Every structure is written in C-alpha cells, then in structure tokens.
C-alpha cells in the first residue's frame, strides 16, 4: 500500500484560493444577489398564496419598495380602497418585518392616522426568516379591517369610539373611505409602477364590452381544441339564464 498525500490545487498567481474566503466575505460580496433572489422568491410566493382584494407591484426604482392596493368587500369598511407602500429592509429577511404604510387618513385603531403606518408588532413581535413571509403580512393587513382589534391601539381615539359609539365610528370610517378613494386617483408621478385607479368611463367600458362579444374575439378565445357545440339554456341575443325554452 502506498501512502500518498492528496494533491491540493494551487491557486493561480494573484488569485485567492476559495478555501481562504470566509462566510462574511461571501455575504459581503454577494449580498445584493442574495437579497434580489430572496425578494423575487417572496413575490413568487404572493402569486401562489393570493390574498383576496390585495394587489402589489414592485417599484421601478427599487425591488425593496412595493406599491399596493387593498380592497375591502365586507364589514364596516366595505367598499374601501386603500393604497399602501411596503418597505423591505436592505438586509431582508434578517432585518425584521417590512414596514407597511397605508396612505395617510386611514381611520383604524391599528393604523397611525397621520403617517398611515400599520402596527405590525401586534402580529409579528419577532420576524422569523424561515417562518414569516410577506404574504403573511398582507393577510394580516387585510384581516384587521374585517376583525377590529382595539387592544393596545395606535389610534386610541378610534379604539375608544369603536367601543363607545359604533355609529359615530362608522361615520368616521365613511369619511376616511371617501378621502382615500379620491387619493387613489393620484399616483406617485416619480414612479410609473405606482398604483392608479382611473375614473369610470362609460365610453371605454362600452367599447371593451362590444369587442369582447364580437364573434371573431369569441372564436379566438375558445381555441382550436375547445368544445364548439352543446346545450345552452340562454336564449340567443339575451344574457338571462334559463330563458331558452326546452325543445
């Protein structure tokens, strides 16, 4: 038997051996790539774990800034449309919970009325990188408008009013909803990805509806392998179900 020492590949002149590079140096050199990959993975998870009524889009200027829209379809805040901005820490996911800022003027016990900042400590006392994800934060932001929590409130006036005079609270909420709805029509001009909702234009909607129901469009949307025949209980020329007589 021969005792031969394993050969060690010599580093090229002027180039350090990978064995001499420590973890801190790797993190420092490639941190931006790790961060971008992590943020992209978070956005992919949002597409997989969709939160009803929540829409988000990363900023054009930075992947750490996301613009969003929250639509409430029930409860005291029914009909509300709130814009928000999500600020992700530069060392995410180790930098704690992202900052969630609604537009100013949202009347809620857990939202600062002046700044719009949501109290995330209520749900995420400590952000755990392997357990907590941004879609959890979006779900929490939605949940607070369906289940009102007044304990340890940020807006103490709103919490007190909710417990003592619910009708007055609803009036305040309606005022807030209307003001915030008007604000959605004014996007941030500095970023084209800022969320904007256009005013209802009947002429545009009528044109789109006409186009959708054109025979050529419907034929194309069905596809080559789609079923093109079958029973229908809708009378031709109408949209009322069960209007066609059985023959």
PDB file of N, CA, C and O in Angstrom, residues 35-36 38-40 42-43 46 58-59 62-67 85-101 127 134 137:
ATOM      1  N   UNK A  35     -30.070  39.090  -1.789  1.00  0.00           N
ATOM      2  CA  UNK A  35     -31.251  39.887  -1.473  1.00  0.00           C
ATOM      3  C   UNK A  35     -32.237  39.882  -2.634  1.00  0.00           C
ATOM      4  O   UNK A  35     -33.436  39.678  -2.444  1.00  0.00           O
ATOM      5  N   UNK A  36     -31.744  40.086  -3.846  1.00  0.00           N
ATOM      6  CA  UNK A  36     -32.627  40.103  -5.007  1.00  0.00           C
ATOM      7  C   UNK A  36     -33.321  38.760  -5.194  1.00  0.00           C
ATOM      8  O   UNK A  36     -34.517  38.702  -5.481  1.00  0.00           O
ATOM      9  N   UNK A  38     -33.970  36.574  -2.828  1.00  0.00           N
ATOM     10  CA  UNK A  38     -34.930  36.401  -1.744  1.00  0.00           C
ATOM     11  C   UNK A  38     -36.211  37.173  -2.004  1.00  0.00           C
ATOM     12  O   UNK A  38     -37.318  36.665  -1.814  1.00  0.00           O
ATOM     13  N   UNK A  39     -36.064  38.415  -2.467  1.00  0.00           N
ATOM     14  CA  UNK A  39     -37.233  39.254  -2.732  1.00  0.00           C
ATOM     15  C   UNK A  39     -38.051  38.680  -3.886  1.00  0.00           C
ATOM     16  O   UNK A  39     -39.285  38.666  -3.851  1.00  0.00           O
ATOM     17  N   UNK A  40     -37.371  38.184  -4.918  1.00  0.00           N
ATOM     18  CA  UNK A  40     -38.076  37.570  -6.049  1.00  0.00           C
ATOM     19  C   UNK A  40     -38.844  36.330  -5.599  1.00  0.00           C
ATOM     20  O   UNK A  40     -39.960  36.074  -6.064  1.00  0.00           O
ATOM     21  N   UNK A  42     -40.067  35.887  -2.607  1.00  0.00           N
ATOM     22  CA  UNK A  42     -41.214  36.365  -1.835  1.00  0.00           C
ATOM     23  C   UNK A  42     -42.351  36.777  -2.767  1.00  0.00           C
ATOM     24  O   UNK A  42     -43.521  36.471  -2.505  1.00  0.00           O
ATOM     25  N   UNK A  43     -42.016  37.459  -3.840  1.00  0.00           N
ATOM     26  CA  UNK A  43     -43.053  37.897  -4.780  1.00  0.00           C
ATOM     27  C   UNK A  43     -43.691  36.692  -5.469  1.00  0.00           C
ATOM     28  O   UNK A  43     -44.900  36.668  -5.706  1.00  0.00           O
ATOM     29  N   UNK A  46     -46.271  35.249  -3.250  1.00  0.00           N
ATOM     30  CA  UNK A  46     -47.519  36.021  -3.240  1.00  0.00           C
ATOM     31  C   UNK A  46     -48.424  35.571  -4.379  1.00  0.00           C
ATOM     32  O   UNK A  46     -49.650  35.499  -4.225  1.00  0.00           O
ATOM     33  N   UNK A  58     -43.874  45.689  -7.517  1.00  0.00           N
ATOM     34  CA  UNK A  58     -42.603  46.302  -7.101  1.00  0.00           C
ATOM     35  C   UNK A  58     -42.365  47.626  -7.816  1.00  0.00           C
ATOM     36  O   UNK A  58     -42.761  47.812  -8.971  1.00  0.00           O
ATOM     37  N   UNK A  59     -41.689  48.520  -7.124  1.00  0.00           N
ATOM     38  CA  UNK A  59     -41.351  49.811  -7.697  1.00  0.00           C
ATOM     39  C   UNK A  59     -40.370  49.645  -8.852  1.00  0.00           C
ATOM     40  O   UNK A  59     -39.597  48.685  -8.903  1.00  0.00           O
ATOM     41  N   UNK A  62     -36.725  50.461  -7.214  1.00  0.00           N
ATOM     42  CA  UNK A  62     -36.095  49.572  -6.243  1.00  0.00           C
ATOM     43  C   UNK A  62     -36.976  48.357  -5.973  1.00  0.00           C
ATOM     44  O   UNK A  62     -38.180  48.512  -5.753  1.00  0.00           O
ATOM     45  N   UNK A  63     -36.379  47.146  -5.931  1.00  0.00           N
ATOM     46  CA  UNK A  63     -37.163  45.952  -5.598  1.00  0.00           C
ATOM     47  C   UNK A  63     -37.557  45.901  -4.129  1.00  0.00           C
ATOM     48  O   UNK A  63     -38.354  45.049  -3.734  1.00  0.00           O
ATOM     49  N   UNK A  64     -37.017  46.808  -3.319  1.00  0.00           N
ATOM     50  CA  UNK A  64     -37.327  46.837  -1.891  1.00  0.00           C
ATOM     51  C   UNK A  64     -38.533  47.710  -1.575  1.00  0.00           C
ATOM     52  O   UNK A  64     -38.926  47.833  -0.421  1.00  0.00           O
ATOM     53  N   UNK A  65     -39.100  48.339  -2.598  1.00  0.00           N
ATOM     54  CA  UNK A  65     -40.293  49.161  -2.431  1.00  0.00           C
ATOM     55  C   UNK A  65     -41.403  48.565  -3.270  1.00  0.00           C
ATOM     56  O   UNK A  65     -41.251  48.395  -4.482  1.00  0.00           O
ATOM     57  N   UNK A  66     -42.505  48.213  -2.621  1.00  0.00           N
ATOM     58  CA  UNK A  66     -43.659  47.663  -3.339  1.00  0.00           C
ATOM     59  C   UNK A  66     -44.855  48.581  -3.138  1.00  0.00           C
ATOM     60  O   UNK A  66     -45.112  49.050  -2.032  1.00  0.00           O
ATOM     61  N   UNK A  67     -45.570  48.827  -4.231  1.00  0.00           N
ATOM     62  CA  UNK A  67     -46.813  49.592  -4.157  1.00  0.00           C
ATOM     63  C   UNK A  67     -47.985  48.621  -4.152  1.00  0.00           C
ATOM     64  O   UNK A  67     -47.947  47.585  -4.835  1.00  0.00           O
ATOM     65  N   UNK A  85     -47.796  51.267   0.796  1.00  0.00           N
ATOM     66  CA  UNK A  85     -46.420  51.063   0.348  1.00  0.00           C
ATOM     67  C   UNK A  85     -45.734  50.109   1.309  1.00  0.00           C
ATOM     68  O   UNK A  85     -45.854  50.245   2.529  1.00  0.00           O
ATOM     69  N   UNK A  86     -45.036  49.149   0.741  1.00  0.00           N
ATOM     70  CA  UNK A  86     -44.326  48.149   1.532  1.00  0.00           C
ATOM     71  C   UNK A  86     -42.832  48.433   1.399  1.00  0.00           C
ATOM     72  O   UNK A  86     -42.305  48.485   0.290  1.00  0.00           O
ATOM     73  N   UNK A  87     -42.156  48.645   2.534  1.00  0.00           N
ATOM     74  CA  UNK A  87     -40.729  48.946   2.543  1.00  0.00           C
ATOM     75  C   UNK A  87     -39.979  47.757   3.141  1.00  0.00           C
ATOM     76  O   UNK A  87     -40.100  47.459   4.324  1.00  0.00           O
ATOM     77  N   UNK A  88     -39.208  47.086   2.308  1.00  0.00           N
ATOM     78  CA  UNK A  88     -38.494  45.877   2.718  1.00  0.00           C
ATOM     79  C   UNK A  88     -37.085  46.251   3.199  1.00  0.00           C
ATOM     80  O   UNK A  88     -36.380  46.998   2.505  1.00  0.00           O
ATOM     81  N   UNK A  89     -36.646  45.755   4.361  1.00  0.00           N
ATOM     82  CA  UNK A  89     -35.307  46.087   4.867  1.00  0.00           C
ATOM     83  C   UNK A  89     -34.205  45.665   3.900  1.00  0.00           C
ATOM     84  O   UNK A  89     -34.348  44.669   3.171  1.00  0.00           O
ATOM     85  N   UNK A  90     -33.110  46.427   3.895  1.00  0.00           N
ATOM     86  CA  UNK A  90     -31.996  46.143   2.981  1.00  0.00           C
ATOM     87  C   UNK A  90     -31.291  44.837   3.317  1.00  0.00           C
ATOM     88  O   UNK A  90     -30.582  44.282   2.462  1.00  0.00           O
ATOM     89  N   UNK A  91     -31.459  44.337   4.543  1.00  0.00           N
ATOM     90  CA  UNK A  91     -30.850  43.057   4.920  1.00  0.00           C
ATOM     91  C   UNK A  91     -31.916  41.974   5.106  1.00  0.00           C
ATOM     92  O   UNK A  91     -31.755  41.047   5.904  1.00  0.00           O
ATOM     93  N   UNK A  92     -33.026  42.106   4.387  1.00  0.00           N
ATOM     94  CA  UNK A  92     -34.107  41.120   4.470  1.00  0.00           C
ATOM     95  C   UNK A  92     -33.578  39.742   4.067  1.00  0.00           C
ATOM     96  O   UNK A  92     -32.766  39.637   3.150  1.00  0.00           O
ATOM     97  N   UNK A  93     -34.005  38.668   4.738  1.00  0.00           N
ATOM     98  CA  UNK A  93     -35.069  38.585   5.749  1.00  0.00           C
ATOM     99  C   UNK A  93     -34.584  38.711   7.195  1.00  0.00           C
ATOM    100  O   UNK A  93     -35.320  38.379   8.114  1.00  0.00           O
ATOM    101  N   UNK A  94     -33.339  39.162   7.393  1.00  0.00           N
ATOM    102  CA  UNK A  94     -32.802  39.275   8.748  1.00  0.00           C
ATOM    103  C   UNK A  94     -33.077  40.626   9.389  1.00  0.00           C
ATOM    104  O   UNK A  94     -32.776  40.824  10.561  1.00  0.00           O
ATOM    105  N   UNK A  95     -33.648  41.550   8.636  1.00  0.00           N
ATOM    106  CA  UNK A  95     -33.820  42.904   9.142  1.00  0.00           C
ATOM    107  C   UNK A  95     -35.149  43.182   9.807  1.00  0.00           C
ATOM    108  O   UNK A  95     -35.503  44.343  10.005  1.00  0.00           O
ATOM    109  N   UNK A  96     -35.892  42.155  10.113  1.00  0.00           N
ATOM    110  CA  UNK A  96     -37.176  42.358  10.769  1.00  0.00           C
ATOM    111  C   UNK A  96     -38.319  42.452   9.781  1.00  0.00           C
ATOM    112  O   UNK A  96     -38.151  42.290   8.568  1.00  0.00           O
ATOM    113  N   UNK A  97     -39.487  42.759  10.303  1.00  0.00           N
ATOM    114  CA  UNK A  97     -40.705  42.819   9.491  1.00  0.00           C
ATOM    115  C   UNK A  97     -40.667  44.036   8.568  1.00  0.00           C
ATOM    116  O   UNK A  97     -40.278  45.126   8.983  1.00  0.00           O
ATOM    117  N   UNK A  98     -41.051  43.877   7.301  1.00  0.00           N
ATOM    118  CA  UNK A  98     -41.142  45.036   6.404  1.00  0.00           C
ATOM    119  C   UNK A  98     -42.106  46.074   6.959  1.00  0.00           C
ATOM    120  O   UNK A  98     -43.062  45.739   7.658  1.00  0.00           O
ATOM    121  N   UNK A  99     -41.859  47.317   6.639  1.00  0.00           N
ATOM    122  CA  UNK A  99     -42.723  48.406   7.091  1.00  0.00           C
ATOM    123  C   UNK A  99     -43.917  48.521   6.148  1.00  0.00           C
ATOM    124  O   UNK A  99     -43.763  48.560   4.934  1.00  0.00           O
ATOM    125  N   UNK A 100     -45.102  48.574   6.724  1.00  0.00           N
ATOM    126  CA  UNK A 100     -46.339  48.625   5.941  1.00  0.00           C
ATOM    127  C   UNK A 100     -46.999  49.976   6.189  1.00  0.00           C
ATOM    128  O   UNK A 100     -47.471  50.262   7.287  1.00  0.00           O
ATOM    129  N   UNK A 101     -47.014  50.826   5.153  1.00  0.00           N
ATOM    130  CA  UNK A 101     -47.551  52.173   5.295  1.00  0.00           C
ATOM    131  C   UNK A 101     -48.765  52.375   4.389  1.00  0.00           C
ATOM    132  O   UNK A 101     -48.640  52.337   3.157  1.00  0.00           O
ATOM    133  N   UNK A 127     -39.837  38.918  13.678  1.00  0.00           N
ATOM    134  CA  UNK A 127     -39.923  38.376  12.327  1.00  0.00           C
ATOM    135  C   UNK A 127     -38.971  37.188  12.196  1.00  0.00           C
ATOM    136  O   UNK A 127     -37.755  37.335  12.328  1.00  0.00           O
ATOM    137  N   UNK A 134     -43.888  37.646   3.356  1.00  0.00           N
ATOM    138  CA  UNK A 134     -44.615  38.877   3.066  1.00  0.00           C
ATOM    139  C   UNK A 134     -46.094  38.617   2.824  1.00  0.00           C
ATOM    140  O   UNK A 134     -46.942  39.456   3.157  1.00  0.00           O
ATOM    141  N   UNK A 137     -47.883  39.009   5.962  1.00  0.00           N
ATOM    142  CA  UNK A 137     -48.089  40.411   6.328  1.00  0.00           C
ATOM    143  C   UNK A 137     -49.278  40.998   5.565  1.00  0.00           C
ATOM    144  O   UNK A 137     -50.087  41.742   6.132  1.00  0.00           O
TER     145      UNK A 137
END
